[in-house]
Amino acid sequence: MNDIVIRKHEVTDRDRIIELLKLNIPEYFSPNEEADLIVYLDHHADNYYVVELNGVIFGCGGFNLSEDGETGKLSWDFFHPESQGKGLGSALTKFRIQKIKEIEGVKTVSVRTSQLAYQFYAKFGLELREVVKDYWDEGFDLYRLDRDVNLV
């Protein structure tokens, strides 16, 4: 795994990012979420990263700050199905949490995910705070987790 590179995404990565999302539909994402990802990439992806292994993008994910700057929100992370379980997601999540910790004034790390992935974030110390049934789409519930930035 020495060949893992985490870098800021570039416009030229967009097709691969969308391709990776589609590989995770419908198992982890609703088909309706592709349009939301495109809006995110167009307007909110200042802190969005890709994970390369041997020069090939296998995953991506980012974070945003709340309007008051006190919460770092993990967002839009997904990986090629064949690379799941190999530590790439953990590496990217640790990387993003560290980036959030470096921002002055941030007090909380948060993520909004689904029932399909929330246990992954619990491994990093994030705690379940809210569940909203069918939030993302039918069968895709919202699971919101967060934790004090100094405890993750």
JSON list of C-alpha atoms in Angstrom, two decimals, residues 38-141:
[
{"chain": "A", "resi": 38, "resn": "ILE", "atom": "CA", "xyz": [-22.63, 17.00, -9.62]},
{"chain": "A", "resi": 39, "resn": "VAL", "atom": "CA", "xyz": [-23.93, 20.08, -7.76]},
{"chain": "A", "resi": 40, "resn": "TYR", "atom": "CA", "xyz": [-21.47, 19.35, -4.96]},
{"chain": "A", "resi": 41, "resn": "LEU", "atom": "CA", "xyz": [-18.54, 19.06, -7.36]},
{"chain": "A", "resi": 42, "resn": "ASP", "atom": "CA", "xyz": [-19.58, 22.27, -9.12]},
{"chain": "A", "resi": 43, "resn": "HIS", "atom": "CA", "xyz": [-20.09, 24.39, -6.00]},
{"chain": "A", "resi": 44, "resn": "HIS", "atom": "CA", "xyz": [-18.80, 22.83, -2.77]},
{"chain": "A", "resi": 45, "resn": "ALA", "atom": "CA", "xyz": [-15.71, 20.74, -3.53]},
{"chain": "A", "resi": 46, "resn": "ASP", "atom": "CA", "xyz": [-12.91, 23.02, -2.31]},
{"chain": "A", "resi": 47, "resn": "ASN", "atom": "CA", "xyz": [-11.76, 20.26, 0.07]},
{"chain": "A", "resi": 48, "resn": "TYR", "atom": "CA", "xyz": [-12.42, 17.21, -2.08]},
{"chain": "A", "resi": 49, "resn": "TYR", "atom": "CA", "xyz": [-9.77, 14.54, -2.57]},
{"chain": "A", "resi": 50, "resn": "VAL", "atom": "CA", "xyz": [-9.11, 11.45, -4.64]},
{"chain": "A", "resi": 51, "resn": "VAL", "atom": "CA", "xyz": [-7.25, 8.33, -3.58]},
{"chain": "A", "resi": 52, "resn": "GLU", "atom": "CA", "xyz": [-4.90, 6.86, -6.15]},
{"chain": "A", "resi": 53, "resn": "LEU", "atom": "CA", "xyz": [-3.24, 3.50, -6.01]},
{"chain": "A", "resi": 54, "resn": "ASN", "atom": "CA", "xyz": [-0.51, 2.96, -8.58]},
{"chain": "A", "resi": 55, "resn": "GLY", "atom": "CA", "xyz": [-1.78, 6.00, -10.50]},
{"chain": "A", "resi": 56, "resn": "VAL", "atom": "CA", "xyz": [-5.43, 4.84, -10.70]},
{"chain": "A", "resi": 57, "resn": "ILE", "atom": "CA", "xyz": [-8.22, 6.62, -8.79]},
{"chain": "A", "resi": 58, "resn": "PHE", "atom": "CA", "xyz": [-10.00, 4.08, -6.58]},
{"chain": "A", "resi": 59, "resn": "GLY", "atom": "CA", "xyz": [-11.91, 6.43, -4.30]},
{"chain": "A", "resi": 60, "resn": "CYS", "atom": "CA", "xyz": [-12.74, 9.95, -3.28]},
{"chain": "A", "resi": 61, "resn": "GLY", "atom": "CA", "xyz": [-14.17, 12.02, -0.46]},
{"chain": "A", "resi": 62, "resn": "GLY", "atom": "CA", "xyz": [-14.13, 15.48, 0.98]},
{"chain": "A", "resi": 63, "resn": "PHE", "atom": "CA", "xyz": [-15.23, 17.73, 3.77]},
{"chain": "A", "resi": 64, "resn": "ASN", "atom": "CA", "xyz": [-16.96, 21.05, 4.21]},
{"chain": "A", "resi": 65, "resn": "LEU", "atom": "CA", "xyz": [-17.31, 23.46, 7.08]},
{"chain": "A", "resi": 66, "resn": "SER", "atom": "CA", "xyz": [-20.56, 24.57, 8.65]},
{"chain": "A", "resi": 67, "resn": "GLU", "atom": "CA", "xyz": [-21.51, 28.22, 8.15]},
{"chain": "A", "resi": 68, "resn": "ASP", "atom": "CA", "xyz": [-20.22, 29.13, 11.61]},
{"chain": "A", "resi": 69, "resn": "GLY", "atom": "CA", "xyz": [-16.94, 27.28, 10.93]},
{"chain": "A", "resi": 70, "resn": "GLU", "atom": "CA", "xyz": [-17.29, 25.11, 14.03]},
{"chain": "A", "resi": 71, "resn": "THR", "atom": "CA", "xyz": [-18.14, 21.78, 12.35]},
{"chain": "A", "resi": 72, "resn": "GLY", "atom": "CA", "xyz": [-16.11, 19.87, 9.79]},
{"chain": "A", "resi": 73, "resn": "LYS", "atom": "CA", "xyz": [-18.49, 17.69, 7.79]},
{"chain": "A", "resi": 74, "resn": "LEU", "atom": "CA", "xyz": [-17.14, 14.61, 6.00]},
{"chain": "A", "resi": 75, "resn": "SER", "atom": "CA", "xyz": [-18.83, 14.30, 2.62]},
{"chain": "A", "resi": 76, "resn": "TRP", "atom": "CA", "xyz": [-19.26, 12.23, -0.51]},
{"chain": "A", "resi": 77, "resn": "ASP", "atom": "CA", "xyz": [-16.80, 9.42, 0.03]},
{"chain": "A", "resi": 78, "resn": "PHE", "atom": "CA", "xyz": [-17.01, 6.22, -1.99]},
{"chain": "A", "resi": 79, "resn": "PHE", "atom": "CA", "xyz": [-14.65, 3.68, -3.49]},
{"chain": "A", "resi": 80, "resn": "HIS", "atom": "CA", "xyz": [-14.41, 1.18, -6.29]},
{"chain": "A", "resi": 81, "resn": "PRO", "atom": "CA", "xyz": [-16.20, -1.94, -4.97]},
{"chain": "A", "resi": 82, "resn": "GLU", "atom": "CA", "xyz": [-13.12, -4.09, -5.61]},
{"chain": "A", "resi": 83, "resn": "SER", "atom": "CA", "xyz": [-10.98, -1.85, -3.39]},
{"chain": "A", "resi": 84, "resn": "GLN", "atom": "CA", "xyz": [-13.34, -1.78, -0.39]},
{"chain": "A", "resi": 85, "resn": "GLY", "atom": "CA", "xyz": [-11.96, -3.40, 2.74]},
{"chain": "A", "resi": 86, "resn": "LYS", "atom": "CA", "xyz": [-8.34, -2.74, 1.79]},
{"chain": "A", "resi": 87, "resn": "GLY", "atom": "CA", "xyz": [-7.75, 0.30, 4.02]},
{"chain": "A", "resi": 88, "resn": "LEU", "atom": "CA", "xyz": [-8.17, 3.03, 1.41]},
{"chain": "A", "resi": 89, "resn": "GLY", "atom": "CA", "xyz": [-11.32, 4.43, 3.03]},
{"chain": "A", "resi": 90, "resn": "SER", "atom": "CA", "xyz": [-9.69, 4.43, 6.45]},
{"chain": "A", "resi": 91, "resn": "ALA", "atom": "CA", "xyz": [-6.64, 6.22, 5.05]},
{"chain": "A", "resi": 92, "resn": "LEU", "atom": "CA", "xyz": [-8.83, 8.88, 3.42]},
{"chain": "A", "resi": 93, "resn": "THR", "atom": "CA", "xyz": [-10.98, 9.33, 6.51]},
{"chain": "A", "resi": 94, "resn": "LYS", "atom": "CA", "xyz": [-7.94, 9.75, 8.78]},
{"chain": "A", "resi": 95, "resn": "PHE", "atom": "CA", "xyz": [-6.49, 12.22, 6.25]},
{"chain": "A", "resi": 96, "resn": "ARG", "atom": "CA", "xyz": [-9.69, 14.30, 6.19]},
{"chain": "A", "resi": 97, "resn": "ILE", "atom": "CA", "xyz": [-10.09, 14.29, 9.96]},
{"chain": "A", "resi": 98, "resn": "GLN", "atom": "CA", "xyz": [-6.50, 15.52, 10.29]},
{"chain": "A", "resi": 99, "resn": "LYS", "atom": "CA", "xyz": [-7.16, 18.30, 7.75]},
{"chain": "A", "resi": 100, "resn": "ILE", "atom": "CA", "xyz": [-10.26, 19.32, 9.74]},
{"chain": "A", "resi": 101, "resn": "LYS", "atom": "CA", "xyz": [-8.28, 19.34, 13.00]},
{"chain": "A", "resi": 102, "resn": "GLU", "atom": "CA", "xyz": [-5.79, 21.77, 11.43]},
{"chain": "A", "resi": 103, "resn": "ILE", "atom": "CA", "xyz": [-8.51, 24.39, 10.90]},
{"chain": "A", "resi": 104, "resn": "GLU", "atom": "CA", "xyz": [-8.70, 26.86, 13.74]},
{"chain": "A", "resi": 105, "resn": "GLY", "atom": "CA", "xyz": [-12.10, 27.13, 15.41]},
{"chain": "A", "resi": 106, "resn": "VAL", "atom": "CA", "xyz": [-13.44, 23.71, 14.40]},
{"chain": "A", "resi": 107, "resn": "LYS", "atom": "CA", "xyz": [-15.00, 21.98, 17.41]},
{"chain": "A", "resi": 108, "resn": "THR", "atom": "CA", "xyz": [-16.86, 19.02, 15.90]},
{"chain": "A", "resi": 109, "resn": "VAL", "atom": "CA", "xyz": [-16.37, 16.39, 13.19]},
{"chain": "A", "resi": 110, "resn": "SER", "atom": "CA", "xyz": [-19.65, 15.23, 11.64]},
{"chain": "A", "resi": 111, "resn": "VAL", "atom": "CA", "xyz": [-20.91, 12.96, 8.89]},
{"chain": "A", "resi": 112, "resn": "ARG", "atom": "CA", "xyz": [-24.30, 12.33, 7.35]},
{"chain": "A", "resi": 113, "resn": "THR", "atom": "CA", "xyz": [-24.42, 8.85, 5.85]},
{"chain": "A", "resi": 114, "resn": "SER", "atom": "CA", "xyz": [-26.80, 5.91, 5.61]},
{"chain": "A", "resi": 115, "resn": "GLN", "atom": "CA", "xyz": [-27.54, 2.76, 7.55]},
{"chain": "A", "resi": 116, "resn": "LEU", "atom": "CA", "xyz": [-25.23, 1.02, 5.10]},
{"chain": "A", "resi": 117, "resn": "ALA", "atom": "CA", "xyz": [-22.06, 2.87, 6.13]},
{"chain": "A", "resi": 118, "resn": "TYR", "atom": "CA", "xyz": [-22.51, 4.46, 9.55]},
{"chain": "A", "resi": 119, "resn": "GLN", "atom": "CA", "xyz": [-20.63, 1.69, 11.38]},
{"chain": "A", "resi": 120, "resn": "PHE", "atom": "CA", "xyz": [-17.52, 2.55, 9.34]},
{"chain": "A", "resi": 121, "resn": "TYR", "atom": "CA", "xyz": [-17.49, 6.06, 10.85]},
{"chain": "A", "resi": 122, "resn": "ALA", "atom": "CA", "xyz": [-18.15, 4.73, 14.35]},
{"chain": "A", "resi": 123, "resn": "LYS", "atom": "CA", "xyz": [-14.70, 3.07, 14.12]},
{"chain": "A", "resi": 124, "resn": "PHE", "atom": "CA", "xyz": [-13.22, 6.59, 14.19]},
{"chain": "A", "resi": 125, "resn": "GLY", "atom": "CA", "xyz": [-15.05, 7.52, 17.39]},
{"chain": "A", "resi": 126, "resn": "LEU", "atom": "CA", "xyz": [-18.00, 9.31, 15.77]},
{"chain": "A", "resi": 127, "resn": "GLU", "atom": "CA", "xyz": [-21.23, 8.72, 17.69]},
{"chain": "A", "resi": 128, "resn": "LEU", "atom": "CA", "xyz": [-24.72, 8.23, 16.27]},
{"chain": "A", "resi": 129, "resn": "ARG", "atom": "CA", "xyz": [-26.90, 11.28, 16.99]},
{"chain": "A", "resi": 130, "resn": "GLU", "atom": "CA", "xyz": [-29.85, 11.07, 14.59]},
{"chain": "A", "resi": 131, "resn": "VAL", "atom": "CA", "xyz": [-31.67, 8.66, 12.27]},
{"chain": "A", "resi": 132, "resn": "VAL", "atom": "CA", "xyz": [-34.21, 9.80, 9.65]},
{"chain": "A", "resi": 133, "resn": "LYS", "atom": "CA", "xyz": [-35.96, 7.02, 7.74]},
{"chain": "A", "resi": 134, "resn": "ASP", "atom": "CA", "xyz": [-35.97, 7.26, 3.91]},
{"chain": "A", "resi": 135, "resn": "TYR", "atom": "CA", "xyz": [-34.10, 10.60, 4.01]},
{"chain": "A", "resi": 136, "resn": "TRP", "atom": "CA", "xyz": [-31.90, 10.10, 0.94]},
{"chain": "A", "resi": 137, "resn": "ASP", "atom": "CA", "xyz": [-34.50, 8.00, -0.91]},
{"chain": "A", "resi": 138, "resn": "GLU", "atom": "CA", "xyz": [-36.78, 5.09, -0.14]},
{"chain": "A", "resi": 139, "resn": "GLY", "atom": "CA", "xyz": [-34.67, 2.53, 1.73]},
{"chain": "A", "resi": 140, "resn": "PHE", "atom": "CA", "xyz": [-31.78, 4.97, 2.27]},
{"chain": "A", "resi": 141, "resn": "ASP", "atom": "CA", "xyz": [-32.00, 6.36, 5.80]}
]
